[in-house]
């Protein structure tokens, strides 16, 4: 699980760099391209998904029940504190292209 999660994060970062667009989610206005291939073809937030997977894998590895229970709380917090804002910025920046992508691809999986 940890390997797949790390691979997802690294592949996603590589995709963004390859498309020469920003990886910083707080600056959607600097986005030059809406990346929809690779990991983004099945998750709108593969980096956050990978981070959640790493957290869960580590919690399982060390046998931490609190860590396991914290994973969905982390996902909820990220969704409310970051993803909602980021997706609103992308909606404004990419308009109809974002709308079609959002309808086609789920937020997490």
mmCIF file with all atom_site columns, C-alpha atoms in Angstrom:
data_model
loop_
_atom_site.group_PDB
_atom_site.id
_atom_site.type_symbol
_atom_site.label_atom_id
_atom_site.label_alt_id
_atom_site.label_comp_id
_atom_site.label_asym_id
_atom_site.label_entity_id
_atom_site.label_seq_id
_atom_site.pdbx_PDB_ins_code
_atom_site.Cartn_x
_atom_site.Cartn_y
_atom_site.Cartn_z
_atom_site.occupancy
_atom_site.B_iso_or_equiv
_atom_site.pdbx_formal_charge
_atom_site.auth_seq_id
_atom_site.auth_comp_id
_atom_site.auth_asym_id
_atom_site.auth_atom_id
_atom_site.pdbx_PDB_model_num
ATOM 1   C CA . UNK A 1 1   ? 0.000   0.000  0.000   1.00 0.00 ? 1   UNK A CA 1
ATOM 2   C CA . UNK A 1 2   ? 2.778   2.428  0.891   1.00 0.00 ? 2   UNK A CA 1
ATOM 3   C CA . UNK A 1 3   ? 4.617   1.745  -2.373  1.00 0.00 ? 3   UNK A CA 1
ATOM 4   C CA . UNK A 1 4   ? 1.504   2.311  -4.469  1.00 0.00 ? 4   UNK A CA 1
ATOM 5   C CA . UNK A 1 5   ? 0.668   5.497  -2.564  1.00 0.00 ? 5   UNK A CA 1
ATOM 6   C CA . UNK A 1 6   ? 4.170   6.899  -2.963  1.00 0.00 ? 6   UNK A CA 1
ATOM 7   C CA . UNK A 1 7   ? 4.219   5.939  -6.639  1.00 0.00 ? 7   UNK A CA 1
ATOM 8   C CA . UNK A 1 8   ? 0.898   7.737  -7.139  1.00 0.00 ? 8   UNK A CA 1
ATOM 9   C CA . UNK A 1 9   ? 2.237   10.920 -5.529  1.00 0.00 ? 9   UNK A CA 1
ATOM 10  C CA . UNK A 1 10  ? 5.462   10.867 -7.541  1.00 0.00 ? 10  UNK A CA 1
ATOM 11  C CA . UNK A 1 11  ? 3.721   10.021 -10.824 1.00 0.00 ? 11  UNK A CA 1
ATOM 12  C CA . UNK A 1 12  ? 1.229   12.832 -10.304 1.00 0.00 ? 12  UNK A CA 1
ATOM 13  C CA . UNK A 1 13  ? 3.982   15.348 -9.566  1.00 0.00 ? 13  UNK A CA 1
ATOM 14  C CA . UNK A 1 14  ? 5.794   14.158 -12.700 1.00 0.00 ? 14  UNK A CA 1
ATOM 15  C CA . UNK A 1 15  ? 2.610   14.602 -14.772 1.00 0.00 ? 15  UNK A CA 1
ATOM 16  C CA . UNK A 1 16  ? 2.208   18.176 -13.564 1.00 0.00 ? 16  UNK A CA 1
ATOM 17  C CA . UNK A 1 17  ? 5.841   18.985 -14.299 1.00 0.00 ? 17  UNK A CA 1
ATOM 18  C CA . UNK A 1 18  ? 5.636   17.357 -17.730 1.00 0.00 ? 18  UNK A CA 1
ATOM 19  C CA . UNK A 1 19  ? 2.621   19.544 -18.573 1.00 0.00 ? 19  UNK A CA 1
ATOM 20  C CA . UNK A 1 20  ? 4.494   22.582 -17.195 1.00 0.00 ? 20  UNK A CA 1
ATOM 21  C CA . UNK A 1 21  ? 1.703   23.553 -14.860 1.00 0.00 ? 21  UNK A CA 1
ATOM 22  C CA . UNK A 1 22  ? 1.756   24.436 -11.192 1.00 0.00 ? 22  UNK A CA 1
ATOM 23  C CA . UNK A 1 23  ? 1.753   21.780 -8.511  1.00 0.00 ? 23  UNK A CA 1
ATOM 24  C CA . UNK A 1 24  ? 0.756   24.386 -5.909  1.00 0.00 ? 24  UNK A CA 1
ATOM 25  C CA . UNK A 1 25  ? -2.985  23.933 -5.340  1.00 0.00 ? 25  UNK A CA 1
ATOM 26  C CA . UNK A 1 26  ? -3.333  27.381 -3.775  1.00 0.00 ? 26  UNK A CA 1
ATOM 27  C CA . UNK A 1 27  ? -2.454  29.054 -7.063  1.00 0.00 ? 27  UNK A CA 1
ATOM 28  C CA . UNK A 1 28  ? -4.906  27.599 -9.551  1.00 0.00 ? 28  UNK A CA 1
ATOM 29  C CA . UNK A 1 29  ? -4.664  30.820 -11.546 1.00 0.00 ? 29  UNK A CA 1
ATOM 30  C CA . UNK A 1 30  ? -1.108  29.768 -12.463 1.00 0.00 ? 30  UNK A CA 1
ATOM 31  C CA . UNK A 1 31  ? -2.378  26.516 -13.958 1.00 0.00 ? 31  UNK A CA 1
ATOM 32  C CA . UNK A 1 32  ? -1.656  26.362 -17.660 1.00 0.00 ? 32  UNK A CA 1
ATOM 33  C CA . UNK A 1 33  ? -3.261  22.983 -18.339 1.00 0.00 ? 33  UNK A CA 1
ATOM 34  C CA . UNK A 1 34  ? -5.965  20.879 -16.773 1.00 0.00 ? 34  UNK A CA 1
ATOM 35  C CA . UNK A 1 35  ? -4.236  17.522 -16.362 1.00 0.00 ? 35  UNK A CA 1
ATOM 36  C CA . UNK A 1 36  ? -6.771  14.722 -16.851 1.00 0.00 ? 36  UNK A CA 1
ATOM 37  C CA . UNK A 1 37  ? -4.640  11.731 -17.812 1.00 0.00 ? 37  UNK A CA 1
ATOM 38  C CA . UNK A 1 38  ? -2.705  9.186  -15.779 1.00 0.00 ? 38  UNK A CA 1
ATOM 39  C CA . UNK A 1 39  ? -3.745  9.179  -12.125 1.00 0.00 ? 39  UNK A CA 1
ATOM 40  C CA . UNK A 1 40  ? -6.061  12.111 -12.818 1.00 0.00 ? 40  UNK A CA 1
ATOM 41  C CA . UNK A 1 41  ? -8.166  9.890  -15.075 1.00 0.00 ? 41  UNK A CA 1
ATOM 42  C CA . UNK A 1 42  ? -9.574  8.072  -12.032 1.00 0.00 ? 42  UNK A CA 1
ATOM 43  C CA . UNK A 1 43  ? -9.112  10.542 -9.159  1.00 0.00 ? 43  UNK A CA 1
ATOM 44  C CA . UNK A 1 44  ? -9.311  14.339 -9.125  1.00 0.00 ? 44  UNK A CA 1
ATOM 45  C CA . UNK A 1 45  ? -6.994  14.366 -6.099  1.00 0.00 ? 45  UNK A CA 1
ATOM 46  C CA . UNK A 1 46  ? -4.378  11.634 -6.488  1.00 0.00 ? 46  UNK A CA 1
ATOM 47  C CA . UNK A 1 47  ? -1.781  13.390 -4.327  1.00 0.00 ? 47  UNK A CA 1
ATOM 48  C CA . UNK A 1 48  ? -4.156  13.700 -1.368  1.00 0.00 ? 48  UNK A CA 1
ATOM 49  C CA . UNK A 1 49  ? -5.276  10.125 -2.002  1.00 0.00 ? 49  UNK A CA 1
ATOM 50  C CA . UNK A 1 50  ? -1.643  9.001  -1.953  1.00 0.00 ? 50  UNK A CA 1
ATOM 51  C CA . UNK A 1 51  ? -1.001  10.935 1.252   1.00 0.00 ? 51  UNK A CA 1
ATOM 52  C CA . UNK A 1 52  ? -4.013  9.235  2.846   1.00 0.00 ? 52  UNK A CA 1
ATOM 53  C CA . UNK A 1 53  ? -2.715  5.861  1.689   1.00 0.00 ? 53  UNK A CA 1
ATOM 54  C CA . UNK A 1 54  ? 0.708   6.541  3.197   1.00 0.00 ? 54  UNK A CA 1
ATOM 55  C CA . UNK A 1 55  ? -0.867  7.577  6.478   1.00 0.00 ? 55  UNK A CA 1
ATOM 56  C CA . UNK A 1 56  ? -3.011  4.439  6.584   1.00 0.00 ? 56  UNK A CA 1
ATOM 57  C CA . UNK A 1 57  ? -0.093  2.183  5.598   1.00 0.00 ? 57  UNK A CA 1
ATOM 58  C CA . UNK A 1 58  ? 2.093   3.626  8.345   1.00 0.00 ? 58  UNK A CA 1
ATOM 59  C CA . UNK A 1 59  ? -0.702  3.282  10.928  1.00 0.00 ? 59  UNK A CA 1
ATOM 60  C CA . UNK A 1 60  ? -1.199  -0.349 9.938   1.00 0.00 ? 60  UNK A CA 1
ATOM 61  C CA . UNK A 1 61  ? 2.544   -0.993 10.010  1.00 0.00 ? 61  UNK A CA 1
ATOM 62  C CA . UNK A 1 62  ? 2.945   0.323  13.553  1.00 0.00 ? 62  UNK A CA 1
ATOM 63  C CA . UNK A 1 63  ? -0.391  -1.096 14.676  1.00 0.00 ? 63  UNK A CA 1
ATOM 64  C CA . UNK A 1 64  ? -1.910  2.243  15.645  1.00 0.00 ? 64  UNK A CA 1
ATOM 65  C CA . UNK A 1 65  ? -5.694  2.129  15.926  1.00 0.00 ? 65  UNK A CA 1
ATOM 66  C CA . UNK A 1 66  ? -5.749  5.907  16.399  1.00 0.00 ? 66  UNK A CA 1
ATOM 67  C CA . UNK A 1 67  ? -3.714  6.310  13.208  1.00 0.00 ? 67  UNK A CA 1
ATOM 68  C CA . UNK A 1 68  ? -6.095  4.042  11.305  1.00 0.00 ? 68  UNK A CA 1
ATOM 69  C CA . UNK A 1 69  ? -9.105  6.002  12.548  1.00 0.00 ? 69  UNK A CA 1
ATOM 70  C CA . UNK A 1 70  ? -7.355  9.289  11.753  1.00 0.00 ? 70  UNK A CA 1
ATOM 71  C CA . UNK A 1 71  ? -7.053  8.483  8.025   1.00 0.00 ? 71  UNK A CA 1
ATOM 72  C CA . UNK A 1 72  ? -10.707 9.178  7.171   1.00 0.00 ? 72  UNK A CA 1
ATOM 73  C CA . UNK A 1 73  ? -10.615 12.257 9.412   1.00 0.00 ? 73  UNK A CA 1
ATOM 74  C CA . UNK A 1 74  ? -7.583  13.485 7.481   1.00 0.00 ? 74  UNK A CA 1
ATOM 75  C CA . UNK A 1 75  ? -9.462  12.948 4.226   1.00 0.00 ? 75  UNK A CA 1
ATOM 76  C CA . UNK A 1 76  ? -12.474 14.877 5.521   1.00 0.00 ? 76  UNK A CA 1
ATOM 77  C CA . UNK A 1 77  ? -10.301 17.744 6.752   1.00 0.00 ? 77  UNK A CA 1
ATOM 78  C CA . UNK A 1 78  ? -8.409  17.932 3.450   1.00 0.00 ? 78  UNK A CA 1
ATOM 79  C CA . UNK A 1 79  ? -11.684 17.907 1.518   1.00 0.00 ? 79  UNK A CA 1
ATOM 80  C CA . UNK A 1 80  ? -13.175 20.748 3.541   1.00 0.00 ? 80  UNK A CA 1
ATOM 81  C CA . UNK A 1 81  ? -10.053 22.856 4.110   1.00 0.00 ? 81  UNK A CA 1
ATOM 82  C CA . UNK A 1 82  ? -8.290  22.428 0.754   1.00 0.00 ? 82  UNK A CA 1
ATOM 83  C CA . UNK A 1 83  ? -10.087 20.533 -1.980  1.00 0.00 ? 83  UNK A CA 1
ATOM 84  C CA . UNK A 1 84  ? -13.323 22.560 -1.864  1.00 0.00 ? 84  UNK A CA 1
ATOM 85  C CA . UNK A 1 85  ? -11.314 25.786 -2.305  1.00 0.00 ? 85  UNK A CA 1
ATOM 86  C CA . UNK A 1 86  ? -8.976  24.337 -4.943  1.00 0.00 ? 86  UNK A CA 1
ATOM 87  C CA . UNK A 1 87  ? -11.799 22.919 -7.023  1.00 0.00 ? 87  UNK A CA 1
ATOM 88  C CA . UNK A 1 88  ? -13.679 26.222 -6.915  1.00 0.00 ? 88  UNK A CA 1
ATOM 89  C CA . UNK A 1 89  ? -10.552 27.973 -8.220  1.00 0.00 ? 89  UNK A CA 1
ATOM 90  C CA . UNK A 1 90  ? -10.141 25.389 -10.989 1.00 0.00 ? 90  UNK A CA 1
ATOM 91  C CA . UNK A 1 91  ? -13.847 25.718 -11.857 1.00 0.00 ? 91  UNK A CA 1
ATOM 92  C CA . UNK A 1 92  ? -13.374 29.474 -12.300 1.00 0.00 ? 92  UNK A CA 1
ATOM 93  C CA . UNK A 1 93  ? -10.122 29.088 -14.229 1.00 0.00 ? 93  UNK A CA 1
ATOM 94  C CA . UNK A 1 94  ? -11.061 26.253 -16.608 1.00 0.00 ? 94  UNK A CA 1
ATOM 95  C CA . UNK A 1 95  ? -14.845 26.683 -16.845 1.00 0.00 ? 95  UNK A CA 1
ATOM 96  C CA . UNK A 1 96  ? -16.557 24.126 -19.060 1.00 0.00 ? 96  UNK A CA 1
ATOM 97  C CA . UNK A 1 97  ? -13.433 21.978 -19.352 1.00 0.00 ? 97  UNK A CA 1
ATOM 98  C CA . UNK A 1 98  ? -13.422 21.597 -15.544 1.00 0.00 ? 98  UNK A CA 1
ATOM 99  C CA . UNK A 1 99  ? -17.156 20.915 -15.455 1.00 0.00 ? 99  UNK A CA 1
ATOM 100 C CA . UNK A 1 100 ? -16.822 18.023 -17.913 1.00 0.00 ? 100 UNK A CA 1
ATOM 101 C CA . UNK A 1 101 ? -13.830 16.623 -16.029 1.00 0.00 ? 101 UNK A CA 1
ATOM 102 C CA . UNK A 1 102 ? -15.603 16.939 -12.666 1.00 0.00 ? 102 UNK A CA 1
ATOM 103 C CA . UNK A 1 103 ? -18.631 15.053 -14.020 1.00 0.00 ? 103 UNK A CA 1
ATOM 104 C CA . UNK A 1 104 ? -16.442 12.283 -15.412 1.00 0.00 ? 104 UNK A CA 1
ATOM 105 C CA . UNK A 1 105 ? -13.971 11.714 -12.550 1.00 0.00 ? 105 UNK A CA 1
ATOM 106 C CA . UNK A 1 106 ? -14.722 11.236 -8.866  1.00 0.00 ? 106 UNK A CA 1
ATOM 107 C CA . UNK A 1 107 ? -13.058 13.330 -6.179  1.00 0.00 ? 107 UNK A CA 1
ATOM 108 C CA . UNK A 1 108 ? -11.297 10.411 -4.479  1.00 0.00 ? 108 UNK A CA 1
ATOM 109 C CA . UNK A 1 109 ? -11.901 7.127  -6.302  1.00 0.00 ? 109 UNK A CA 1
#
